[in-house]
Short mmCIF file of C-alpha atoms in Angstrom, two decimals:
data_model
loop_
_atom_site.label_atom_id
_atom_site.label_comp_id
_atom_site.label_asym_id
_atom_site.label_seq_id
_atom_site.Cartn_x
_atom_site.Cartn_y
_atom_site.Cartn_z
CA MET J 17 -13.33 11.67 -17.13
CA SER J 18 -11.14 13.02 -14.34
CA ILE J 19 -11.49 15.13 -11.22
CA LEU J 20 -10.98 18.88 -10.73
CA VAL J 21 -8.69 19.53 -13.72
CA ASN J 22 -9.01 18.50 -17.35
CA LYS J 23 -8.54 19.70 -20.93
CA ASN J 24 -11.04 22.51 -20.30
CA THR J 25 -9.10 23.95 -17.35
CA LYS J 26 -8.04 27.56 -17.91
CA VAL J 27 -5.56 28.90 -15.38
CA ILE J 28 -4.60 32.27 -13.95
CA VAL J 29 -1.33 32.14 -11.99
CA GLN J 30 -1.08 34.47 -8.99
CA GLY J 31 2.53 35.46 -8.35
CA ILE J 32 3.53 34.44 -11.88
CA THR J 33 6.62 36.67 -12.02
CA GLY J 34 8.38 34.84 -9.19
CA ARG J 35 11.33 32.67 -10.19
CA GLU J 36 9.77 29.39 -9.11
CA ALA J 37 6.34 30.22 -10.51
CA SER J 38 7.70 31.27 -13.90
CA GLY J 39 9.59 27.99 -14.20
CA VAL J 40 6.48 26.01 -13.32
CA VAL J 41 4.46 27.97 -15.87
CA LYS J 42 6.98 27.00 -18.55
CA ASP J 43 6.53 23.31 -17.68
CA MET J 44 2.74 23.63 -17.55
CA LEU J 45 2.61 25.24 -20.98
CA ALA J 46 4.90 22.56 -22.40
CA TYR J 47 2.47 19.94 -21.08
CA GLY J 48 -0.43 21.65 -22.85
CA THR J 49 -2.08 23.29 -19.84
CA LYS J 50 -4.00 26.42 -20.79
CA VAL J 51 -2.35 29.18 -18.75
CA VAL J 52 -4.28 32.25 -19.91
CA ALA J 53 -2.92 34.98 -17.62
CA GLY J 54 -0.88 35.84 -14.57
CA VAL J 55 -1.26 38.34 -11.74
CA THR J 56 1.46 40.25 -9.91
CA PRO J 57 0.61 43.70 -8.50
CA GLY J 58 2.85 46.34 -10.04
CA LYS J 59 4.00 44.06 -12.87
CA GLY J 60 1.05 44.55 -15.21
CA GLY J 61 2.03 44.71 -18.89
CA LEU J 62 4.85 42.18 -18.61
CA GLU J 63 4.79 38.69 -20.09
CA VAL J 64 6.02 35.40 -18.64
CA GLU J 65 6.61 32.69 -21.25
CA GLY J 66 4.23 34.61 -23.49
CA VAL J 67 1.53 34.77 -20.80
CA PRO J 68 0.24 38.32 -20.14
CA VAL J 69 0.60 39.68 -16.60
CA TYR J 70 -1.96 41.93 -14.91
CA ASP J 71 -1.94 44.02 -11.75
CA SER J 72 -5.13 42.46 -10.36
CA PHE J 73 -7.20 39.31 -10.72
CA LYS J 74 -10.22 41.39 -11.71
CA GLU J 75 -8.29 42.91 -14.60
CA ALA J 76 -7.12 39.47 -15.73
CA MET J 77 -10.69 38.16 -15.70
CA GLN J 78 -11.88 41.16 -17.71
CA ASN J 79 -9.51 40.12 -20.49
CA HIS J 80 -9.53 36.32 -20.27
CA GLU J 81 -11.86 33.44 -19.52
CA ALA J 82 -10.60 31.31 -16.61
CA ASN J 83 -11.96 28.77 -14.11
CA THR J 84 -8.87 27.87 -12.06
CA ALA J 85 -6.19 29.68 -10.06
CA LEU J 86 -2.67 28.58 -9.18
CA VAL J 87 -1.58 30.47 -6.06
CA TYR J 88 2.18 31.08 -5.92
CA VAL J 89 2.38 34.10 -3.60
CA PRO J 90 4.24 34.67 -0.29
CA PRO J 91 2.57 33.29 2.88
CA PHE J 92 1.35 36.68 4.11
CA ALA J 93 -0.39 37.30 0.77
CA ALA J 94 -2.05 33.90 0.30
CA LYS J 95 -5.36 34.70 2.01
CA GLU J 96 -5.88 37.90 0.05
CA ALA J 97 -4.96 36.14 -3.21
CA VAL J 98 -7.52 33.40 -2.55
CA PHE J 99 -10.21 35.92 -1.60
CA GLU J 100 -9.55 37.87 -4.80
CA ALA J 101 -9.70 34.78 -7.04
CA VAL J 102 -12.86 33.39 -5.43
CA SER J 103 -14.55 36.81 -5.49
CA ASN J 104 -13.99 36.86 -9.24
CA GLY J 105 -15.71 33.53 -9.83
CA ILE J 106 -12.86 31.00 -9.67
CA LYS J 107 -14.05 27.57 -8.49
CA VAL J 108 -10.80 25.55 -8.26
CA LEU J 109 -7.66 26.89 -6.56
CA ASP J 110 -4.37 25.09 -6.04
CA VAL J 111 -2.38 26.82 -3.29
CA ILE J 112 1.32 25.97 -3.60
CA THR J 113 2.37 28.49 -0.94
CA GLU J 114 4.00 27.07 2.19
CA ARG J 115 3.96 28.42 5.76
CA VAL J 116 0.52 30.02 5.46
CA PRO J 117 -0.62 30.98 8.99
CA VAL J 118 -3.20 28.48 10.28
CA ARG J 119 -5.79 31.19 10.91
CA ASP J 120 -5.37 32.48 7.35
CA SER J 121 -5.80 28.94 6.00
CA VAL J 122 -8.99 28.43 8.00
CA GLU J 123 -10.40 31.76 6.82
CA MET J 124 -9.62 31.27 3.15
CA ILE J 125 -10.94 27.69 3.12
CA SER J 126 -14.14 28.86 4.82
CA PHE J 127 -14.49 31.72 2.32
CA ALA J 128 -14.01 29.34 -0.61
CA LYS J 129 -16.60 26.86 0.68
CA LYS J 130 -19.11 29.68 1.23
CA HIS J 131 -18.72 30.51 -2.48
CA GLU J 132 -18.79 26.83 -3.58
CA ALA J 133 -15.13 26.94 -4.59
CA ARG J 134 -12.55 24.25 -3.80
CA ILE J 135 -9.02 24.77 -2.51
CA ILE J 136 -6.29 22.16 -2.88
CA GLY J 137 -3.53 22.91 -0.37
CA PRO J 138 -1.89 24.99 1.04
CA THR J 139 1.52 23.39 0.47
CA SER J 140 0.12 21.38 -2.43
CA VAL J 141 2.54 20.04 -5.04
CA GLY J 142 -0.26 20.34 -7.57
CA ILE J 143 -2.70 18.13 -9.40
CA ILE J 144 -2.46 16.40 -12.77
CA THR J 145 -4.85 14.65 -15.10
CA PRO J 146 -2.43 12.86 -17.46
CA GLY J 147 -2.58 14.00 -21.05
CA GLU J 148 -4.95 16.86 -20.21
CA CYS J 149 -3.76 19.28 -17.52
CA LYS J 150 -0.85 19.73 -15.13
CA LEU J 151 -1.44 22.33 -12.42
CA GLY J 152 1.60 23.21 -10.31
CA PRO J 153 5.07 21.65 -10.10
CA ILE J 154 3.77 18.07 -9.90
CA GLY J 155 5.79 15.81 -12.20
CA GLY J 156 8.49 18.41 -12.77
CA SER J 157 9.66 19.21 -16.29
CA ASN J 158 9.07 15.68 -17.60
CA PRO J 159 5.80 14.38 -16.09
CA ASP J 160 5.51 11.63 -18.72
CA ARG J 161 8.18 9.68 -16.83
CA VAL J 162 5.71 9.26 -13.97
CA PHE J 163 2.20 9.91 -15.25
CA ALA J 164 0.15 8.21 -17.96
CA LYS J 165 -3.56 8.20 -18.65
CA GLY J 166 -5.24 5.41 -16.71
CA ASN J 167 -7.82 4.39 -14.13
CA VAL J 168 -6.07 4.76 -10.76
CA GLY J 169 -6.68 7.85 -8.62
CA VAL J 170 -3.70 8.91 -6.49
CA VAL J 171 -3.81 11.25 -3.51
CA SER J 172 -1.03 12.06 -1.04
CA LYS J 173 -0.15 14.46 1.76
CA SER J 174 3.47 14.57 0.64
CA GLY J 175 4.40 16.34 -2.58
CA GLY J 176 7.39 14.19 -3.41
CA MET J 177 5.52 11.02 -2.55
CA THR J 178 2.67 11.98 -4.88
CA ASN J 179 5.18 11.54 -7.69
CA GLU J 180 6.83 8.47 -6.15
CA THR J 181 3.49 6.74 -5.51
CA SER J 182 2.32 7.54 -9.04
CA TRP J 183 5.53 6.00 -10.36
CA LEU J 184 4.69 2.78 -8.47
CA VAL J 185 1.29 2.79 -10.16
CA ARG J 186 3.12 2.87 -13.50
CA GLN J 187 5.38 0.00 -12.36
CA ALA J 188 2.24 -2.06 -11.80
CA GLY J 189 1.28 -1.47 -15.43
CA PHE J 190 -1.44 1.10 -14.79
CA GLY J 191 -1.89 4.83 -15.29
CA GLN J 192 -3.61 7.55 -13.32
CA SER J 193 -7.02 9.15 -13.80
CA THR J 194 -5.89 12.10 -11.66
CA ALA J 195 -3.11 12.47 -9.07
CA ALA J 196 -3.00 15.18 -6.41
CA GLY J 197 -0.99 16.37 -3.43
CA ILE J 198 -3.29 17.75 -0.73
CA GLY J 199 -0.47 19.37 1.26
CA GLY J 200 0.94 18.48 4.64
CA ASP J 201 -0.42 21.34 6.73
CA PHE J 202 -2.63 20.87 9.79
CA VAL J 203 -5.51 22.48 7.86
CA THR J 204 -6.06 21.63 4.20
CA GLY J 205 -8.67 22.72 1.70
CA THR J 206 -9.59 19.28 0.37
CA SER J 207 -9.16 16.28 2.65
CA PHE J 208 -8.51 12.64 1.84
CA ALA J 209 -12.19 11.91 2.50
CA GLU J 210 -13.26 14.55 -0.01
CA PHE J 211 -10.82 13.28 -2.63
CA LEU J 212 -12.06 9.72 -2.14
CA GLN J 213 -15.63 10.86 -2.75
CA LEU J 214 -14.57 12.68 -5.92
CA PHE J 215 -12.81 9.54 -7.18
CA GLU J 216 -15.85 7.45 -6.22
CA GLN J 217 -18.02 9.64 -8.45
CA ASP J 218 -15.57 9.53 -11.36
CA LYS J 219 -16.51 6.79 -13.85
CA GLU J 220 -12.95 6.50 -15.15
CA THR J 221 -11.38 5.79 -11.74
CA LYS J 222 -11.47 2.09 -10.84
CA ALA J 223 -9.15 2.09 -7.80
CA ILE J 224 -7.63 4.64 -5.43
CA VAL J 225 -4.14 4.80 -3.94
CA LEU J 226 -3.70 6.90 -0.79
CA PHE J 227 -0.34 7.90 0.69
CA GLY J 228 -0.80 8.98 4.30
CA GLU J 229 1.52 9.83 7.14
CA LEU J 230 1.57 10.48 10.87
CA GLY J 231 -0.46 13.31 12.32
CA GLY J 232 -4.02 14.55 12.03
CA VAL J 233 -7.05 12.38 11.36
CA TYR J 234 -7.52 12.65 7.59
CA GLU J 235 -6.73 8.97 7.07
CA GLU J 236 -9.20 7.97 9.80
CA GLN J 237 -11.88 10.12 8.14
CA ALA J 238 -11.22 8.37 4.84
CA ALA J 239 -11.47 5.00 6.57
CA GLU J 240 -14.89 5.95 7.93
CA LEU J 241 -16.19 6.53 4.39
CA ILE J 242 -14.90 3.13 3.29
CA LYS J 243 -16.45 1.47 6.34
CA LYS J 244 -19.84 3.09 5.64
CA LYS J 245 -19.65 2.02 1.95
CA ILE J 246 -19.81 5.64 0.83
CA VAL J 247 -16.59 4.79 -1.00
CA THR J 248 -16.93 1.37 -2.63
CA LYS J 249 -13.99 1.37 -5.04
CA PRO J 250 -10.86 -0.50 -3.92
CA VAL J 251 -8.55 1.65 -1.80
CA ILE J 252 -4.87 0.80 -1.42
CA ALA J 253 -3.13 2.78 1.30
CA PHE J 254 0.32 3.25 2.74
CA VAL J 255 0.93 5.19 5.95
CA ALA J 256 4.45 6.53 6.46
CA GLY J 257 6.16 7.31 9.74
CA LYS J 258 5.72 4.16 11.83
CA PHE J 259 9.24 4.69 13.19
CA SER J 260 7.95 7.84 14.91
CA GLU J 261 6.21 5.68 17.51
CA LEU J 262 9.64 4.69 18.82
CA MET J 263 10.67 8.32 19.30
CA PRO J 264 10.08 10.59 22.32
CA GLN J 265 6.64 12.20 22.23
CA ASP J 266 7.95 15.75 21.82
CA THR J 267 10.08 14.92 18.75
CA ALA J 268 9.39 17.21 15.75
CA LEU J 269 8.86 15.20 12.59
CA GLY J 270 7.49 15.70 9.10
CA HIS J 271 5.07 18.32 7.85
CA ALA J 272 3.30 21.00 9.86
CA GLY J 273 0.29 18.69 10.11
CA ALA J 274 2.29 15.85 11.69
CA ILE J 275 0.76 16.36 15.13
CA ILE J 276 -0.23 13.45 17.36
CA GLU J 277 -2.59 14.06 20.28
CA GLY J 278 -3.93 11.58 22.80
CA GLY J 279 -3.02 8.55 20.70
CA LEU J 280 -4.88 9.90 17.68
CA GLY J 281 -2.87 10.46 14.53
CA THR J 282 -0.32 7.70 15.06
CA PRO J 283 0.56 5.59 12.03
CA SER J 284 -0.67 2.50 13.91
CA SER J 285 -4.09 4.05 14.56
CA LYS J 286 -4.39 5.04 10.91
CA ILE J 287 -3.34 1.62 9.65
CA LYS J 288 -5.81 -0.12 11.97
CA ALA J 289 -8.67 2.18 10.93
CA LEU J 290 -7.98 1.64 7.24
CA LYS J 291 -7.61 -2.13 7.58
CA ASP J 292 -10.75 -2.45 9.70
CA ALA J 293 -12.66 -0.46 7.08
CA GLY J 294 -11.60 -2.81 4.29
CA ALA J 295 -8.76 -0.93 2.61
CA LEU J 296 -5.69 -2.86 1.50
CA VAL J 297 -2.76 -1.43 3.46
CA ALA J 298 0.76 -1.90 2.12
CA ARG J 299 3.35 -2.97 4.69
CA VAL J 300 6.02 -1.10 2.71
CA HIS J 301 5.60 1.53 0.02
CA GLY J 302 6.94 -0.77 -2.68
CA GLU J 303 4.12 -3.25 -2.07
CA ILE J 304 1.57 -0.95 -3.73
CA PRO J 305 1.97 -2.43 -7.26
CA GLU J 306 1.32 -5.95 -5.94
CA LEU J 307 -1.85 -4.84 -4.15
CA LEU J 308 -3.06 -2.92 -7.21
CA LYS J 309 -2.76 -6.04 -9.33
CA GLN J 310 -4.98 -7.87 -6.84
CA VAL J 311 -7.90 -5.48 -7.39
CA LEU J 312 -7.57 -4.53 -11.08
#
């Protein structure tokens, strides 16, 4: 068992001919991920790492069976890419693209939900189910250093800290069922609360590790699910950015979603909400292995 990606995931990469995307495709193929096609308008007929490239998503779907899209296009093209993938029946999309305009993000997430499709991102580092599927740059060229099949679900706003937190899970002697970076934008396709519910429903996942940070209310929403017993599996959390509370209020910090308004979104408010709900909150990031051992 796992969530969202597994051995049956078949991927079409939008923007596959870009330098970064082509490198990620190489790593995904090496991991065993089924990358069946790529799409770059005007580049149809080319191949990237042996993967055929098409001018449109529709053309790719006419020639290949796929259920997942990896979106690696420029910010101005992200909304159209998502619309095209969803319109052709794709149900899971990982949007790696950064700096997508907020309005475009809202529109493409709304469009996906209307068609019962799920977006991870924008600004996602990817999602991995160890031993089955690696979608995006998560884990780099040697994901086995960080990820191993196991029973701990990992979810993080930060891309780099998705890997770092997963490494701490390994240090505790455990592996991951699935690990994902939701992206650090103000608007994201799949929130912490939604990921927690997916992990709750997954029989393989026995505990969840959440890496949060200042800004927004996604951590507070997750806490509400724990408080209401909608999520009953142990949740270990760490919230980064407590130093920000010592800084002037207009200081720019972190991701695009690191916005604090009216006292909401501060690390302290998130930590209190999670603790009050019953989550185990690490004082420092390195305390996560110790807390995991207490619940597993």
